[in-house]
Amino acid sequence: MSRADTTERELTAGLFLGSSTTQAYRTAMEQAHQAVTDVYLERATPYSGRSPEQLAFEDREMLPEEGQGLTATIESVAQTVVANSVGTSHPACVAHLQCPPMIPALAAEVLISATNQSLDSWDQAPAATVLETRLIEELADVFGYGDDADGVFTTGGTQSNFMGLLLARNRVLDERFDHDAQVDGLPPAADSLCILCSADAHFTARQAAAQLGLGESAIVSIPTDEHHRLSIDALDSTLTELADSDRQPFALVGTAGTTDFGSIDPLAQLGARAREHDLWFHVDAAYGGALALSDRHREKLRGIETADSIAVDFHKLFYQPLSCGAFLLRDGTHYRYIDRNAAYLNPESDDAAHLVSKSVQTSRRFDALKPYIAFRTLGRDGFGELIDYTLDLATAVAERIEDDPAFELKHEPTLNAVVFRYRPPTDSEEAINDRIRDRLRADGTAMIARTTIDGETCLKFTLLNPRTTVDNVEEILTAIKRHGMALSTGERTEYTRGTKR
Ligand SMILES: *Cc1c(COP(=O)(O)O)cnc(C)c1O
């Protein structure tokens, strides 16, 4: 008898899902859940304060010769990795667009990974393919698209922005140059192509230009107005200048929610300019797209329905765990610009819907199940209220900062990002805002972000968490002043790691 016959039971004991291993599965999941509840959620501070050097795991073999068993491994991961992970659900974790994941989506993750459907072809994910398709239809409707719309779930804004610009590039080469970029690559004339976006657009527009063979120099950056929105006057004069040059704009990227300020470009006006100048209009709504669910704030997205394509992220203001985004296309027939058939996945003879042809990925997770479960659980109203709360919180925090002479508010928040500076009582300390942020992380008090405006370092709160209150933020502001005072007077402060606040 071969080894394959005799040792099957021993080889797989407790490793794979089956009717005989349900207990092993439950035990493993229970231990993982306990690591979350007992180690991660019980921690008093949003970070342990450990430095990269302290996290080197030098005593740990990554691939030991002999297995240590699951129980011991999870236990050690809980103490070393989970204990030193950023507390994304902690009310004082207010740094980046990294959301506290909501519980319905965490339950969805269990179903997604256990069933392991792959969204590339229908036969690998029958119900999942249909559900994702239906959800895309519904989302298209939420953003004001009609019945011709299409789209696909993505890893996030980076991939969705890439897809928008990929379709835009292939379309312009087809329509203006009668050139098939899919087959023949870039023609010499592609040197003249350029993409317009605001100076505050996400860096992934530039990255996509590079990846698409147009080069970063294909980006024409339009100045912003005093609210950090793309300036229409500047756009108009740029379009006039370009018309007299040998450069050809083919795409216009609008941003609905810039990463730093949450600013929303004047989308309706951008849409009108795009139509007038035959530009593909892509809206990067990775951050601000969630406003579509808010009765109070939806109006801020007016004009998004005129976009040829939209990027929206569910792992930001929709509170889904990473990663989860969508790419939406106003006219689904535009997918023809990236048509591709693999005989074993989506042969031309096959009528079934194979989502591989709508994505730049092949094997793909069933991430659509997360927002589906969350939407069904909360409804539009429930989501809208969460979003409204965090926008109100940002307004309240901005007022509080403005009233305090120790701070300088840098803008009125549009979404839930608040950018400000600590004003040192003396000019002695140059990098004081940077150092305050580092100290808050090191003593575990709060995770906050920094950004640079006109060469000046500023601090940033991204108030995504609906469990964060004005009082929580008040405590962070007090800590900022305490550190700021200590740093600017050169006084030594003693601070203890991980003390309960
Ligand atoms: C986060 C973000 C991106 C990048 O999206 P990922 O989901 O991180 O890939 C792009 N644009 C904007 C405006 C963003 O906020």
Tab-separated table of C-alpha atoms in Angstrom, residues 257-442:
chain	number	residue	atom	x	y	z
A	257	GLY	CA	-13.112	63.032	-0.295
A	258	THR	CA	-9.420	63.848	-0.427
A	259	THR	CA	-7.303	61.838	1.971
A	260	ASP	CA	-6.080	64.842	3.956
A	261	PHE	CA	-9.055	67.189	4.085
A	262	GLY	CA	-11.990	65.094	2.926
A	263	SER	CA	-12.630	67.779	0.306
A	264	ILE	CA	-15.040	67.036	-2.509
A	265	ASP	CA	-14.314	68.453	-5.953
A	266	PRO	CA	-17.188	70.259	-7.754
A	267	LEU	CA	-18.256	67.041	-9.455
A	268	ALA	CA	-21.152	68.407	-11.533
A	269	GLN	CA	-18.924	71.086	-13.056
A	270	LEU	CA	-16.162	68.568	-13.698
A	271	GLY	CA	-18.669	66.281	-15.414
A	272	ALA	CA	-19.765	69.125	-17.683
A	273	ARG	CA	-16.138	69.971	-18.613
A	274	ALA	CA	-15.430	66.296	-19.295
A	275	ARG	CA	-18.363	66.034	-21.698
A	276	GLU	CA	-17.419	69.252	-23.450
A	277	HIS	CA	-13.810	68.133	-23.985
A	278	ASP	CA	-14.432	64.417	-24.597
A	279	LEU	CA	-12.611	63.334	-21.456
A	280	TRP	CA	-13.224	60.145	-19.499
A	281	PHE	CA	-14.508	61.334	-16.111
A	282	HIS	CA	-13.408	59.130	-13.245
A	283	VAL	CA	-14.462	59.956	-9.683
A	284	ASP	CA	-12.280	58.694	-6.866
A	285	ALA	CA	-14.925	58.351	-4.158
A	286	ALA	CA	-12.872	55.840	-2.157
A	287	TYR	CA	-13.400	57.896	0.984
A	288	GLY	CA	-16.446	60.104	0.374
A	289	GLY	CA	-18.615	57.622	-1.540
A	290	ALA	CA	-20.268	56.620	1.719
A	291	LEU	CA	-22.155	59.945	1.760
A	292	ALA	CA	-24.458	58.405	-0.849
A	293	LEU	CA	-26.153	56.612	2.074
A	294	SER	CA	-26.702	59.779	4.110
A	295	ASP	CA	-29.894	61.762	3.581
A	296	ARG	CA	-28.222	64.797	5.118
A	297	HIS	CA	-25.000	64.723	3.121
A	298	ARG	CA	-25.802	62.972	-0.171
A	299	GLU	CA	-26.128	66.335	-1.910
A	300	LYS	CA	-22.366	66.861	-1.552
A	301	LEU	CA	-21.855	64.149	-4.191
A	302	ARG	CA	-24.105	65.857	-6.736
A	303	GLY	CA	-22.734	65.225	-10.220
A	304	ILE	CA	-21.116	61.882	-9.388
A	305	GLU	CA	-23.751	60.246	-11.613
A	306	THR	CA	-22.131	61.937	-14.625
A	307	ALA	CA	-18.865	60.050	-14.046
A	308	ASP	CA	-17.841	57.384	-16.544
A	309	SER	CA	-16.448	55.387	-13.648
A	310	ILE	CA	-16.392	55.558	-9.859
A	311	ALA	CA	-14.080	54.106	-7.214
A	312	VAL	CA	-15.685	53.438	-3.834
A	313	ASP	CA	-14.110	51.774	-0.805
A	314	PHE	CA	-16.070	49.793	1.749
A	315	HIS	CA	-13.069	49.423	4.030
A	316	LYS	CA	-13.175	53.111	5.000
A	317	LEU	CA	-16.430	54.909	5.852
A	318	PHE	CA	-18.489	51.738	5.342
A	319	TYR	CA	-16.707	49.983	8.230
A	320	GLN	CA	-15.844	46.735	6.425
A	321	PRO	CA	-12.580	44.935	7.224
A	322	LEU	CA	-9.837	45.077	4.584
A	323	SER	CA	-10.034	44.686	1.819
A	324	CYS	CA	-13.266	45.684	0.149
A	325	GLY	CA	-13.837	48.155	-2.661
A	326	ALA	CA	-15.828	48.487	-5.855
A	327	PHE	CA	-15.328	49.819	-9.340
A	328	LEU	CA	-18.477	51.116	-11.021
A	329	LEU	CA	-18.855	51.800	-14.722
A	330	ARG	CA	-21.690	53.980	-16.044
A	331	ASP	CA	-21.780	52.233	-19.421
A	332	GLY	CA	-21.041	48.542	-19.024
A	333	THR	CA	-20.268	48.124	-22.719
A	334	HIS	CA	-17.012	49.978	-22.055
A	335	TYR	CA	-15.747	46.737	-20.572
A	336	ARG	CA	-15.041	45.737	-24.177
A	337	TYR	CA	-11.793	47.737	-23.894
A	338	ILE	CA	-10.355	45.124	-21.563
A	339	ASP	CA	-12.043	42.037	-23.003
A	340	ARG	CA	-10.118	38.884	-22.473
A	341	ASN	CA	-11.044	35.230	-22.736
A	342	ALA	CA	-9.257	32.327	-21.148
A	343	ALA	CA	-10.445	29.041	-22.606
A	344	TYR	CA	-10.588	27.309	-19.226
A	345	LEU	CA	-12.367	30.126	-17.335
A	346	ASN	CA	-14.655	32.058	-19.627
A	347	PRO	CA	-14.632	30.564	-23.101
A	348	GLU	CA	-16.380	32.687	-25.698
A	349	SER	CA	-18.880	29.868	-26.293
A	350	ASP	CA	-20.061	30.084	-22.673
A	351	ASP	CA	-22.987	32.378	-21.883
A	352	ALA	CA	-22.700	32.219	-18.105
A	353	ALA	CA	-21.549	35.350	-16.287
A	354	HIS	CA	-17.880	34.980	-15.476
A	355	LEU	CA	-16.720	37.979	-13.509
A	356	VAL	CA	-13.057	37.428	-14.441
A	357	SER	CA	-13.681	39.500	-17.560
A	358	LYS	CA	-14.700	42.513	-15.447
A	359	SER	CA	-11.718	42.456	-13.117
A	360	VAL	CA	-7.955	42.855	-13.292
A	361	GLN	CA	-7.696	39.999	-10.795
A	362	THR	CA	-8.243	36.308	-11.533
A	363	SER	CA	-8.825	34.397	-8.291
A	364	ARG	CA	-10.862	36.788	-6.202
A	365	ARG	CA	-12.388	36.784	-2.719
A	366	PHE	CA	-16.106	37.077	-2.129
A	367	ASP	CA	-15.665	40.456	-0.422
A	368	ALA	CA	-19.097	41.578	-1.603
A	369	LEU	CA	-20.635	39.423	1.128
A	370	LYS	CA	-19.381	41.869	3.781
A	371	PRO	CA	-21.300	44.973	2.670
A	372	TYR	CA	-24.240	42.739	1.712
A	373	ILE	CA	-24.563	41.395	5.255
A	374	ALA	CA	-23.888	44.837	6.731
A	375	PHE	CA	-26.484	46.535	4.482
A	376	ARG	CA	-29.097	43.909	5.230
A	377	THR	CA	-28.355	44.174	8.943
A	378	LEU	CA	-28.473	47.959	9.248
A	379	GLY	CA	-30.350	49.186	6.231
A	380	ARG	CA	-29.576	52.463	4.493
A	381	ASP	CA	-30.893	54.427	7.444
A	382	GLY	CA	-28.649	52.683	9.926
A	383	PHE	CA	-25.610	53.360	7.787
A	384	GLY	CA	-26.628	56.934	7.140
A	385	GLU	CA	-26.876	57.612	10.874
A	386	LEU	CA	-23.388	56.256	11.550
A	387	ILE	CA	-21.905	58.440	8.840
A	388	ASP	CA	-23.844	61.499	9.993
A	389	TYR	CA	-22.610	60.999	13.546
A	390	THR	CA	-18.948	61.012	12.535
A	391	LEU	CA	-19.402	64.131	10.387
A	392	ASP	CA	-21.079	65.885	13.315
A	393	LEU	CA	-18.252	64.749	15.569
A	394	ALA	CA	-15.670	66.248	13.198
A	395	THR	CA	-17.542	69.566	13.184
A	396	ALA	CA	-17.725	69.620	16.987
A	397	VAL	CA	-14.022	68.783	17.296
A	398	ALA	CA	-13.071	71.450	14.754
A	399	GLU	CA	-15.028	74.072	16.753
A	400	ARG	CA	-13.312	72.974	19.926
A	401	ILE	CA	-9.874	73.300	18.273
A	402	GLU	CA	-10.720	76.669	16.825
A	403	ASP	CA	-11.690	77.985	20.258
A	404	ASP	CA	-8.379	76.987	21.830
A	405	PRO	CA	-5.469	79.394	21.300
A	406	ALA	CA	-3.039	76.487	21.717
A	407	PHE	CA	-4.214	75.195	18.333
A	408	GLU	CA	-4.592	76.428	14.799
A	409	LEU	CA	-7.393	74.807	12.777
A	410	LYS	CA	-6.365	74.330	9.150
A	411	HIS	CA	-9.772	73.922	7.504
A	412	GLU	CA	-13.471	73.426	8.097
A	413	PRO	CA	-14.025	69.672	7.823
A	414	THR	CA	-16.075	68.384	4.861
A	415	LEU	CA	-16.037	64.750	5.939
A	416	ASN	CA	-14.521	63.543	9.194
A	417	ALA	CA	-10.865	64.531	8.806
A	418	VAL	CA	-9.693	67.439	10.967
A	419	VAL	CA	-6.285	69.006	10.250
A	420	PHE	CA	-4.705	71.381	12.766
A	421	ARG	CA	-1.442	72.438	14.404
A	422	TYR	CA	-0.309	72.686	17.949
A	423	ARG	CA	1.072	76.214	18.418
A	424	PRO	CA	4.119	76.082	20.669
A	425	PRO	CA	4.382	78.948	23.170
A	426	THR	CA	7.912	79.592	21.872
A	427	ASP	CA	9.372	79.115	18.386
A	428	SER	CA	12.232	77.054	19.733
A	429	GLU	CA	10.990	73.652	18.710
A	430	GLU	CA	10.852	73.104	14.939
A	431	ALA	CA	9.401	69.640	14.575
A	432	ILE	CA	7.188	69.857	17.623
A	433	ASN	CA	4.019	68.542	15.958
A	434	ASP	CA	5.871	65.501	14.644
A	435	ARG	CA	7.354	64.794	18.024
A	436	ILE	CA	4.006	65.135	19.779
A	437	ARG	CA	2.556	62.507	17.497
A	438	ASP	CA	5.462	60.138	18.163
A	439	ARG	CA	5.068	60.591	21.902
A	440	LEU	CA	1.362	59.850	21.830
A	441	ARG	CA	2.066	56.619	19.986
A	442	ALA	CA	4.928	55.677	22.295
